[in-house]
C-alpha positions as YAML, in Angstrom:
chain: A
units: angstrom
residues:
- id: 1
  name: GLN
  ca: [-0.11, 18.51, 0.67]
- id: 2
  name: VAL
  ca: [-1.93, 15.34, -0.33]
- id: 3
  name: GLN
  ca: [-4.99, 13.66, 1.16]
- id: 4
  name: LEU
  ca: [-5.26, 9.88, 0.76]
- id: 5
  name: VAL
  ca: [-8.31, 7.64, 1.22]
- id: 6
  name: GLU
  ca: [-8.10, 3.84, 1.03]
- id: 7
  name: SER
  ca: [-10.96, 1.57, 0.07]
- id: 8
  name: GLY
  ca: [-11.56, -2.03, -0.98]
- id: 9
  name: GLY
  ca: [-10.83, -3.86, 2.24]
- id: 10
  name: GLY
  ca: [-13.10, -6.50, 3.70]
- id: 11
  name: LEU
  ca: [-13.37, -10.13, 4.70]
- id: 12
  name: VAL
  ca: [-12.20, -12.82, 2.31]
- id: 13
  name: GLN
  ca: [-11.49, -16.54, 2.56]
- id: 14
  name: ALA
  ca: [-7.96, -17.87, 2.31]
- id: 15
  name: GLY
  ca: [-6.94, -18.21, -1.32]
- id: 16
  name: GLY
  ca: [-9.16, -15.34, -2.40]
- id: 17
  name: SER
  ca: [-8.36, -11.90, -3.80]
- id: 18
  name: LEU
  ca: [-8.95, -8.24, -3.03]
- id: 19
  name: ARG
  ca: [-7.99, -5.01, -4.75]
- id: 20
  name: LEU
  ca: [-7.27, -2.00, -2.58]
- id: 21
  name: SER
  ca: [-7.55, 1.52, -3.96]
- id: 22
  name: CYS
  ca: [-5.99, 4.76, -2.76]
- id: 23
  name: ALA
  ca: [-7.67, 7.93, -3.97]
- id: 24
  name: ALA
  ca: [-5.52, 11.05, -3.76]
- id: 25
  name: SER
  ca: [-6.47, 14.71, -3.76]
- id: 26
  name: GLY
  ca: [-4.59, 17.95, -3.31]
- id: 27
  name: ARG
  ca: [-1.13, 18.28, -4.79]
- id: 28
  name: THR
  ca: [-0.36, 16.36, -7.97]
- id: 29
  name: PHE
  ca: [-0.18, 12.68, -7.06]
- id: 30
  name: SER
  ca: [2.43, 11.95, -9.70]
- id: 31
  name: SER
  ca: [4.92, 14.07, -7.75]
- id: 32
  name: TYR
  ca: [5.15, 11.38, -5.06]
- id: 33
  name: VAL
  ca: [6.29, 7.83, -4.57]
- id: 34
  name: ASN
  ca: [3.40, 5.61, -3.43]
- id: 35
  name: GLY
  ca: [3.80, 2.96, -0.76]
- id: 36
  name: TRP
  ca: [1.58, 0.40, 0.94]
- id: 37
  name: PHE
  ca: [2.12, -0.68, 4.53]
- id: 38
  name: ARG
  ca: [0.17, -2.90, 6.89]
- id: 39
  name: GLN
  ca: [-0.18, -3.29, 10.62]
- id: 40
  name: ALA
  ca: [-1.66, -6.14, 12.63]
- id: 41
  name: PRO
  ca: [-2.59, -5.81, 16.33]
- id: 42
  name: GLY
  ca: [0.48, -5.99, 18.54]
- id: 43
  name: LYS
  ca: [2.87, -5.78, 15.60]
- id: 44
  name: GLU
  ca: [4.95, -3.02, 14.04]
- id: 45
  name: ARG
  ca: [3.93, -1.36, 10.82]
- id: 46
  name: GLU
  ca: [5.30, -3.44, 7.96]
- id: 47
  name: PHE
  ca: [6.33, -2.45, 4.45]
- id: 48
  name: VAL
  ca: [4.33, -4.21, 1.73]
- id: 49
  name: ALA
  ca: [5.03, -2.55, -1.63]
- id: 50
  name: ALA
  ca: [6.08, 0.70, -3.26]
- id: 51
  name: ILE
  ca: [6.03, 2.18, -6.75]
- id: 52
  name: SER
  ca: [7.97, 5.04, -8.29]
- id: 53
  name: ARG
  ca: [6.40, 8.27, -9.49]
- id: 54
  name: ALA
  ca: [5.95, 7.19, -13.10]
- id: 55
  name: GLY
  ca: [5.33, 3.55, -12.19]
- id: 56
  name: GLY
  ca: [8.50, 2.18, -13.74]
- id: 57
  name: THR
  ca: [10.02, 0.69, -10.59]
- id: 58
  name: THR
  ca: [8.36, -1.44, -7.93]
- id: 59
  name: TYR
  ca: [9.42, -2.92, -4.60]
- id: 60
  name: TYR
  ca: [7.86, -5.78, -2.62]
- id: 61
  name: THR
  ca: [8.51, -7.41, 0.69]
- id: 62
  name: ASP
  ca: [9.46, -11.07, 0.27]
- id: 63
  name: SER
  ca: [6.27, -12.44, 1.82]
- id: 64
  name: VAL
  ca: [4.04, -10.94, -0.89]
- id: 65
  name: LYS
  ca: [6.19, -11.40, -4.00]
- id: 66
  name: GLY
  ca: [4.30, -13.27, -6.67]
- id: 67
  name: ARG
  ca: [0.96, -12.66, -4.93]
- id: 68
  name: PHE
  ca: [0.56, -8.87, -4.72]
- id: 69
  name: THR
  ca: [0.87, -6.29, -7.49]
- id: 70
  name: ILE
  ca: [1.20, -2.55, -6.93]
- id: 71
  name: SER
  ca: [0.17, -0.13, -9.65]
- id: 72
  name: ARG
  ca: [-0.89, 3.47, -10.16]
- id: 73
  name: ASP
  ca: [-2.92, 5.55, -12.57]
- id: 74
  name: ASN
  ca: [-1.66, 9.10, -12.26]
- id: 75
  name: ALA
  ca: [-4.32, 10.42, -14.64]
- id: 76
  name: LYS
  ca: [-6.92, 9.24, -12.10]
- id: 77
  name: ASN
  ca: [-4.86, 10.20, -9.04]
- id: 78
  name: THR
  ca: [-5.26, 6.65, -7.79]
- id: 79
  name: ALA
  ca: [-2.95, 3.87, -6.60]
- id: 80
  name: TYR
  ca: [-3.84, 0.19, -6.30]
- id: 81
  name: LEU
  ca: [-2.74, -2.95, -4.53]
- id: 82
  name: GLN
  ca: [-3.99, -6.16, -6.11]
- id: 83
  name: MET
  ca: [-3.79, -8.99, -3.59]
- id: 84
  name: ASN
  ca: [-4.12, -12.61, -4.73]
- id: 85
  name: SER
  ca: [-3.75, -15.95, -2.94]
- id: 86
  name: LEU
  ca: [-4.45, -14.31, 0.39]
- id: 87
  name: ASN
  ca: [-3.67, -16.15, 3.59]
- id: 88
  name: VAL
  ca: [-4.46, -15.56, 7.25]
- id: 89
  name: GLU
  ca: [-1.08, -13.90, 7.82]
- id: 90
  name: ASP
  ca: [-2.14, -11.10, 5.46]
- id: 91
  name: THR
  ca: [-4.80, -9.96, 7.94]
- id: 92
  name: ALA
  ca: [-4.05, -6.36, 8.93]
- id: 93
  name: VAL
  ca: [-5.01, -2.74, 8.47]
- id: 94
  name: TYR
  ca: [-3.54, -1.61, 5.16]
- id: 95
  name: TYR
  ca: [-2.33, 1.97, 4.73]
- id: 96
  name: CYS
  ca: [-1.57, 3.96, 1.62]
- id: 97
  name: ALA
  ca: [1.31, 6.42, 1.85]
- id: 98
  name: ALA
  ca: [2.88, 9.10, -0.34]
- id: 99
  name: GLY
  ca: [6.09, 11.06, -0.14]
- id: 100
  name: SER
  ca: [9.60, 11.52, -1.43]
- id: 101
  name: PRO
  ca: [11.47, 8.77, 0.42]
- id: 102
  name: ASP
  ca: [15.18, 8.19, 0.18]
- id: 103
  name: PHE
  ca: [14.42, 4.61, 1.26]
- id: 104
  name: PRO
  ca: [10.98, 3.49, -0.01]
- id: 105
  name: THR
  ca: [10.65, 0.54, 2.41]
- id: 106
  name: ARG
  ca: [10.84, 2.72, 5.55]
- id: 107
  name: HIS
  ca: [7.52, 4.06, 6.85]
- id: 108
  name: ALA
  ca: [9.12, 7.11, 8.48]
- id: 109
  name: GLU
  ca: [10.19, 8.29, 5.03]
- id: 110
  name: TYR
  ca: [6.59, 9.04, 3.93]
- id: 111
  name: ALA
  ca: [4.91, 12.34, 4.75]
- id: 112
  name: TYR
  ca: [1.29, 11.55, 3.87]
- id: 113
  name: TRP
  ca: [-0.93, 8.68, 5.02]
- id: 114
  name: GLY
  ca: [-4.46, 7.46, 4.52]
- id: 115
  name: GLN
  ca: [-6.78, 6.35, 7.31]
- id: 116
  name: GLY
  ca: [-6.34, 2.65, 6.59]
- id: 117
  name: THR
  ca: [-8.65, -0.13, 5.44]
- id: 118
  name: GLN
  ca: [-9.15, -3.45, 7.23]
- id: 119
  name: VAL
  ca: [-8.33, -6.69, 5.44]
- id: 120
  name: THR
  ca: [-9.39, -9.89, 7.20]
- id: 121
  name: VAL
  ca: [-8.59, -13.32, 5.76]
- id: 122
  name: SER
  ca: [-10.44, -16.31, 7.20]
- id: 123
  name: SER
  ca: [-9.21, -19.90, 7.15]
...
């Protein structure tokens, strides 16, 4: 199994940037697809981005395209989500996930999850 710990969240003004990190331990991280999801109070968990095992393929939800960049460094067992041009609608708890999904945008497809990190964007 894999243990995941997110970090890098915080409070930022609209238009600012944050970089989230996901540190993995346990089984080899490169064996898994990495995904990022977010959840705001009263809303369903939402797909944000995903990256293939070797990093050659990425997926983004439409609302973050051009603003967010997902990446991974398998040698460091770490995944990242660079978030630029943040707006209030990006406020949520962000979760790192790992697994072998048939459909990378579906949260139920991932077996392993981090504890989440809060991102708050102020106007």
